[in-house]
PDB file of C-alpha atoms in Angstrom:
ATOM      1  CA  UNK O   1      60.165  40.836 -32.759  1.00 87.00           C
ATOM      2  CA  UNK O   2      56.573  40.122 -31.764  1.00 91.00           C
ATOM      3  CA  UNK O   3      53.470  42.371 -32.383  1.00 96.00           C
ATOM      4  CA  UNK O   4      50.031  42.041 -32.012  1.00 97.00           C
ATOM      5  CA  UNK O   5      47.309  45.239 -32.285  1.00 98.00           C
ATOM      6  CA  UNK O   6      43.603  45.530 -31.083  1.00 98.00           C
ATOM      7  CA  UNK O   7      41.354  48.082 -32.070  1.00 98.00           C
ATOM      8  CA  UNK O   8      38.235  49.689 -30.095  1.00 97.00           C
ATOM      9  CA  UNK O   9      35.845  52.146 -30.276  1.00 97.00           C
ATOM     10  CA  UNK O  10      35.414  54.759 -27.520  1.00 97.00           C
ATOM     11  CA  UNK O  11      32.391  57.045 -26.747  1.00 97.00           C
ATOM     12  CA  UNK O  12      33.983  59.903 -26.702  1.00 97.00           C
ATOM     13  CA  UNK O  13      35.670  63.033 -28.320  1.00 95.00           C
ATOM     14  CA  UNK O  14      39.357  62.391 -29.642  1.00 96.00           C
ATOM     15  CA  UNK O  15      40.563  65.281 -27.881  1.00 95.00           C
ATOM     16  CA  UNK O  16      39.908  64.025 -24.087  1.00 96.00           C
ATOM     17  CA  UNK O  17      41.479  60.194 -25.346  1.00 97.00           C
ATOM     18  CA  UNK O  18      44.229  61.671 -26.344  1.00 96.00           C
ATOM     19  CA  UNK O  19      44.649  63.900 -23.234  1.00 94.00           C
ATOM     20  CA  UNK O  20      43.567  60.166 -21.502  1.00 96.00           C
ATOM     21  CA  UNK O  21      46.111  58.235 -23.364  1.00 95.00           C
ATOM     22  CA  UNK O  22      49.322  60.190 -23.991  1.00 92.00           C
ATOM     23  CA  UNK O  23      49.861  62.524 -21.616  1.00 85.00           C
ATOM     24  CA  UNK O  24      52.283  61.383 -19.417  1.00 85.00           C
ATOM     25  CA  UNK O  25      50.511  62.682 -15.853  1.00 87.00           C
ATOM     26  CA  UNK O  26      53.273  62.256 -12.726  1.00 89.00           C
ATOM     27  CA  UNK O  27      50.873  59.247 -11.691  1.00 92.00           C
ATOM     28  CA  UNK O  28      48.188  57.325 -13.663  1.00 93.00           C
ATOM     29  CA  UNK O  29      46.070  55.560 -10.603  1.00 95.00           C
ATOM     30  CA  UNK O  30      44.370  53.056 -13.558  1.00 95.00           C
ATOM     31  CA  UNK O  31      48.438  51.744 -14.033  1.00 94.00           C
ATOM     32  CA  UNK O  32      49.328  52.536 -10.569  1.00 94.00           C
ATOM     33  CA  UNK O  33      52.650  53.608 -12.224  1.00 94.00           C
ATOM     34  CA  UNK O  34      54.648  57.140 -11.594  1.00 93.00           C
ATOM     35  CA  UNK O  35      56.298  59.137 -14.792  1.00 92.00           C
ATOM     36  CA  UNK O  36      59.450  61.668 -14.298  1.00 90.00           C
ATOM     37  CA  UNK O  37      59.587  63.160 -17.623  1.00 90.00           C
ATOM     38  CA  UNK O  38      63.066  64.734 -18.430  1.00 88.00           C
ATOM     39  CA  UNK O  39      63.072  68.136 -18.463  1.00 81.00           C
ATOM     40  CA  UNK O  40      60.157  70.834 -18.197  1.00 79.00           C
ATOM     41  CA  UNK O  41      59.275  71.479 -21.412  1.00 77.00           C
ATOM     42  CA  UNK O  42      55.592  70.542 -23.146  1.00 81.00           C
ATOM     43  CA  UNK O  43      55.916  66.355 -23.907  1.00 85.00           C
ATOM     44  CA  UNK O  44      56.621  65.778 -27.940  1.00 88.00           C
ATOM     45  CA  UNK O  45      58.668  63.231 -29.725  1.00 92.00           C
ATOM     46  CA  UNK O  46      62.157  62.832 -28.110  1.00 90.00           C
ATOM     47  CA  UNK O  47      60.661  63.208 -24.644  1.00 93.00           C
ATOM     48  CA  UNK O  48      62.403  61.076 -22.111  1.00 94.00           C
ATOM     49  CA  UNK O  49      60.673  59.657 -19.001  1.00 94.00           C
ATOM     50  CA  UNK O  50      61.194  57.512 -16.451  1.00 94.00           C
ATOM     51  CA  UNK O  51      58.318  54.776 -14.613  1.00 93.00           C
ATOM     52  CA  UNK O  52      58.282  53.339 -11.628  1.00 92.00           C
ATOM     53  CA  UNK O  53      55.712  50.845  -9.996  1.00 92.00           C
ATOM     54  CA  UNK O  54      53.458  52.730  -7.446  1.00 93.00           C
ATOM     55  CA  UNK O  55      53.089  56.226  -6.094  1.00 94.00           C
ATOM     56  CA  UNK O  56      56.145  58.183  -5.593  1.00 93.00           C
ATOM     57  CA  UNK O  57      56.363  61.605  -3.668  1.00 88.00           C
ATOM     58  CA  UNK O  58      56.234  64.659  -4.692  1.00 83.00           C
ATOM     59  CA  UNK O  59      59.933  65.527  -6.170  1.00 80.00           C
ATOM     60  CA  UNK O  60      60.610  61.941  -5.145  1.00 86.00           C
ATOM     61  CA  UNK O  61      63.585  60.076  -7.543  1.00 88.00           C
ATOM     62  CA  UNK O  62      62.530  56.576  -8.977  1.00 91.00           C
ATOM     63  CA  UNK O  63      64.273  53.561  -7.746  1.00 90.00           C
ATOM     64  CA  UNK O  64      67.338  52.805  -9.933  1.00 89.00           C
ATOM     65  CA  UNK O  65      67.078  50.184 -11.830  1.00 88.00           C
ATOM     66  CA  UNK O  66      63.344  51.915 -12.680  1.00 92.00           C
ATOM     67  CA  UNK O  67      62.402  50.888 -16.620  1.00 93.00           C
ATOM     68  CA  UNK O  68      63.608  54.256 -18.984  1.00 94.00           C
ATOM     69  CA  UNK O  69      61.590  54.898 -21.676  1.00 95.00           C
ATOM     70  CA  UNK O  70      61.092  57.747 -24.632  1.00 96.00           C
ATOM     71  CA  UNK O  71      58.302  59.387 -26.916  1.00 96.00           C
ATOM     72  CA  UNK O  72      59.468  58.457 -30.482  1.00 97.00           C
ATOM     73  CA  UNK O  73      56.215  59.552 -32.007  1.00 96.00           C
ATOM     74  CA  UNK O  74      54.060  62.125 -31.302  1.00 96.00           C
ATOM     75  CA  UNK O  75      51.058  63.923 -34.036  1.00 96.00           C
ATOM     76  CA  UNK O  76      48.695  65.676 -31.186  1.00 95.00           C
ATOM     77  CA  UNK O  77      45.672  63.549 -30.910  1.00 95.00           C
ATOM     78  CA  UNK O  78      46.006  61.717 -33.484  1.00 97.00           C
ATOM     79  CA  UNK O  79      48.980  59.435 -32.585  1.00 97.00           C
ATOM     80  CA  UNK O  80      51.400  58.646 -30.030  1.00 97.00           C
ATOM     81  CA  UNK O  81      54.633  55.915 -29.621  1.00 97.00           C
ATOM     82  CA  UNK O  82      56.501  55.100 -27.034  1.00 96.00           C
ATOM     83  CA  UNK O  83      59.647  52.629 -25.859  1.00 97.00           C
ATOM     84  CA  UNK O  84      59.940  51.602 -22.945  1.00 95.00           C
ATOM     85  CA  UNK O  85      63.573  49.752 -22.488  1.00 91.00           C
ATOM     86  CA  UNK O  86      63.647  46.927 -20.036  1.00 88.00           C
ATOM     87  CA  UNK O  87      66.720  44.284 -18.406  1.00 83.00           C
ATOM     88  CA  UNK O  88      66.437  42.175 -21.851  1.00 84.00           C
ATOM     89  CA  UNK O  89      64.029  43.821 -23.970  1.00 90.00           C
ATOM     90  CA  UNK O  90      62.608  46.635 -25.674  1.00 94.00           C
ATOM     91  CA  UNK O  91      58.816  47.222 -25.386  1.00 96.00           C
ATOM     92  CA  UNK O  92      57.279  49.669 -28.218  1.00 97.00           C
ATOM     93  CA  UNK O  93      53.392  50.993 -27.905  1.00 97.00           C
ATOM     94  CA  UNK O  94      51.922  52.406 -30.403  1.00 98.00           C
ATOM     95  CA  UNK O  95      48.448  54.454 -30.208  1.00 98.00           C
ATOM     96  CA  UNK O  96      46.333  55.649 -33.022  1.00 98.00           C
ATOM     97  CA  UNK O  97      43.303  57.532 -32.685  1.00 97.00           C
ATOM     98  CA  UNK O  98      40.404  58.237 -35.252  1.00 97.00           C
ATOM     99  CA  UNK O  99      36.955  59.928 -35.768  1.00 95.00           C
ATOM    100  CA  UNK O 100      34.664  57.062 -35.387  1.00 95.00           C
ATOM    101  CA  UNK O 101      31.430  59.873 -35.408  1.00 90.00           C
ATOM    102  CA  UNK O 102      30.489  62.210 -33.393  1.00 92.00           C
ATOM    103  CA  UNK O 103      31.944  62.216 -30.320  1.00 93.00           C
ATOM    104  CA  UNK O 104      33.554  58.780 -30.963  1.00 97.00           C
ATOM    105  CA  UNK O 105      36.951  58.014 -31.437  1.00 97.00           C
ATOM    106  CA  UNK O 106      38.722  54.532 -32.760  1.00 98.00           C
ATOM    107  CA  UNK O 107      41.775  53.353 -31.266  1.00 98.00           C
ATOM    108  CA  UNK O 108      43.982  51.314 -32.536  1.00 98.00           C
ATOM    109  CA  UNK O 109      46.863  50.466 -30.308  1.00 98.00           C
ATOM    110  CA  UNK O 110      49.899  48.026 -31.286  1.00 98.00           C
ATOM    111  CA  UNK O 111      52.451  46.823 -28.962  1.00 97.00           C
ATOM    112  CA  UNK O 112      56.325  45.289 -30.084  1.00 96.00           C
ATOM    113  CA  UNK O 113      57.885  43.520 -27.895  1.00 94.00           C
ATOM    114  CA  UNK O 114      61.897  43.011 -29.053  1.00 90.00           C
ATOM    115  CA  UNK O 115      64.128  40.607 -26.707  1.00 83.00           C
ATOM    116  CA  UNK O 116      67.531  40.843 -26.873  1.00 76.00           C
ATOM    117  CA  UNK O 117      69.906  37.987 -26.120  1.00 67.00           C
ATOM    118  CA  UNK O 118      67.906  35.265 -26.975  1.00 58.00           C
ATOM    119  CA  UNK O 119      68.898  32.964 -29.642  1.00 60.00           C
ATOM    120  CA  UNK O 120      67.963  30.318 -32.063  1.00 55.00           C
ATOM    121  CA  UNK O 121      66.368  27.551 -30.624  1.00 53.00           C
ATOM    122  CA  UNK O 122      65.406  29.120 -27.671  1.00 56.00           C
ATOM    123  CA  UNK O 123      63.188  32.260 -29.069  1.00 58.00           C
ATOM    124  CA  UNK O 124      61.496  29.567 -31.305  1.00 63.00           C
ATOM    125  CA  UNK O 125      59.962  27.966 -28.443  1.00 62.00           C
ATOM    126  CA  UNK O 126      58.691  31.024 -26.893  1.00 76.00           C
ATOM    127  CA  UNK O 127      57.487  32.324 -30.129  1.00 81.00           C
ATOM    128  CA  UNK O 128      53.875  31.468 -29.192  1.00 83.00           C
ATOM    129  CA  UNK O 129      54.003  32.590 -25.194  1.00 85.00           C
ATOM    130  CA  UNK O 130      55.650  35.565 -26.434  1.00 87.00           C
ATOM    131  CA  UNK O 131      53.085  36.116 -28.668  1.00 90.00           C
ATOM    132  CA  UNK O 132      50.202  35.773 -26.257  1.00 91.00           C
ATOM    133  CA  UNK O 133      51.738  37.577 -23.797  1.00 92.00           C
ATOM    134  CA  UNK O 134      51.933  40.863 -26.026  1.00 94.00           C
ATOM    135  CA  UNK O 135      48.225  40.353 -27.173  1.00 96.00           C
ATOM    136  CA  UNK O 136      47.340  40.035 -23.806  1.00 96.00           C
ATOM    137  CA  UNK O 137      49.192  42.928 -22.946  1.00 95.00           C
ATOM    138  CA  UNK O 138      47.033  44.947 -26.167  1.00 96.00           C
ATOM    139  CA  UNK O 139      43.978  43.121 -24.962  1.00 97.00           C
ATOM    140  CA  UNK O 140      45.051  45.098 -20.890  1.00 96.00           C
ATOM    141  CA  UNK O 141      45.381  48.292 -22.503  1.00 96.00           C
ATOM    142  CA  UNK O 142      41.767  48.365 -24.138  1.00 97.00           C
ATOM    143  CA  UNK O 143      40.356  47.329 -21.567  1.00 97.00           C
ATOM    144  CA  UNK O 144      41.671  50.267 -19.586  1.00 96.00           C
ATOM    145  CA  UNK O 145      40.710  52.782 -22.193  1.00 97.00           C
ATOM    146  CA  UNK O 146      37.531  53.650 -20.078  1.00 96.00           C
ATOM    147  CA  UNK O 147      39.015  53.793 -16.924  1.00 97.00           C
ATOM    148  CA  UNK O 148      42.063  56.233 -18.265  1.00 97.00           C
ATOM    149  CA  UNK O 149      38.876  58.362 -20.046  1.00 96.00           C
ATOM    150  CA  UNK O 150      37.532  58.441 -16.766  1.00 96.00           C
ATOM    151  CA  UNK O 151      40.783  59.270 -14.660  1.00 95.00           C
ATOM    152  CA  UNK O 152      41.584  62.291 -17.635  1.00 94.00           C
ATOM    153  CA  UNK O 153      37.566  63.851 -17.110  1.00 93.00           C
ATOM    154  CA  UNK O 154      38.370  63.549 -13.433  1.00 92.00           C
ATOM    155  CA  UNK O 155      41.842  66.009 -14.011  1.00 83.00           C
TER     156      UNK O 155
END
């Protein structure tokens, strides 16, 4: 497994990040990614959604093959998991939000990345990429924070 975590501090209220960063809208133009959640029910831990690359249609299947992924944490605005299971490997995201003051908010968001099928020798030497890769991927994700703020004030 390899994890890495970053940690910013937004300007504003925890109650629109959260609305910013875990709820799972049909499409999130920052991402340019599409969600079909699983059944029509309010989104909580054991929700089950699907993402595909791109805009899809209204009522509009995802391609097969399209990553499947599932809520496996969710304390309203306060924090959120999900996994995401690709060809080869399991992606977790974590989120964590705090009071920094008023009308601030920390986040803290962690990301595991888990291949499967790699072995020995192999998954030692792409230890390090691996590693940057998922910080980079952390590093992506604050650096969107504003735009997703943005995109949830817009709703």
């Amino acid at each position: 497994m390899t994890t890495a975590s970053g940690t910013r501090e937004v300007p504003h209220d925890r109650a629109l990040v959260w609305r910013a960063l875990a709820v799972l809208a049909p499409y999130c133009a920052v991402c340019d990614v599409s969600y079909v959640v699983d059944g029509d029910g309010p989104p909580g831990r054991g929700t089950r959604f699907v993402c595909a690359p791109g805009r899809l249609a209204d009522g509009a299947a995802p391609p097969a093959g399209a990553p499947r992924g599932e809520i496996v944490t969710w304390a309203p605005c306060r924090e959120v998991a999900t996994r995401l299971d690709l060809t080869g490997e399991t992606w977790t995201t974590r989120i964590e939000m705090a009071d920094a003051g008023p009308g601030a908010t920390l986040v803290t968001i962690t990301v595991t990345l888990e291949s499967r099928g790699r072995r020995g020798l192999a998954r030692r030497r792409q230890r390090r990429q691996l590693q940057q890769l998922v910080q980079r991927t952390v590093d992506g994700e604050l650096d969107e924070l504003e735009p997703h703020v943005e995109q949830a004030r817009a709703a």
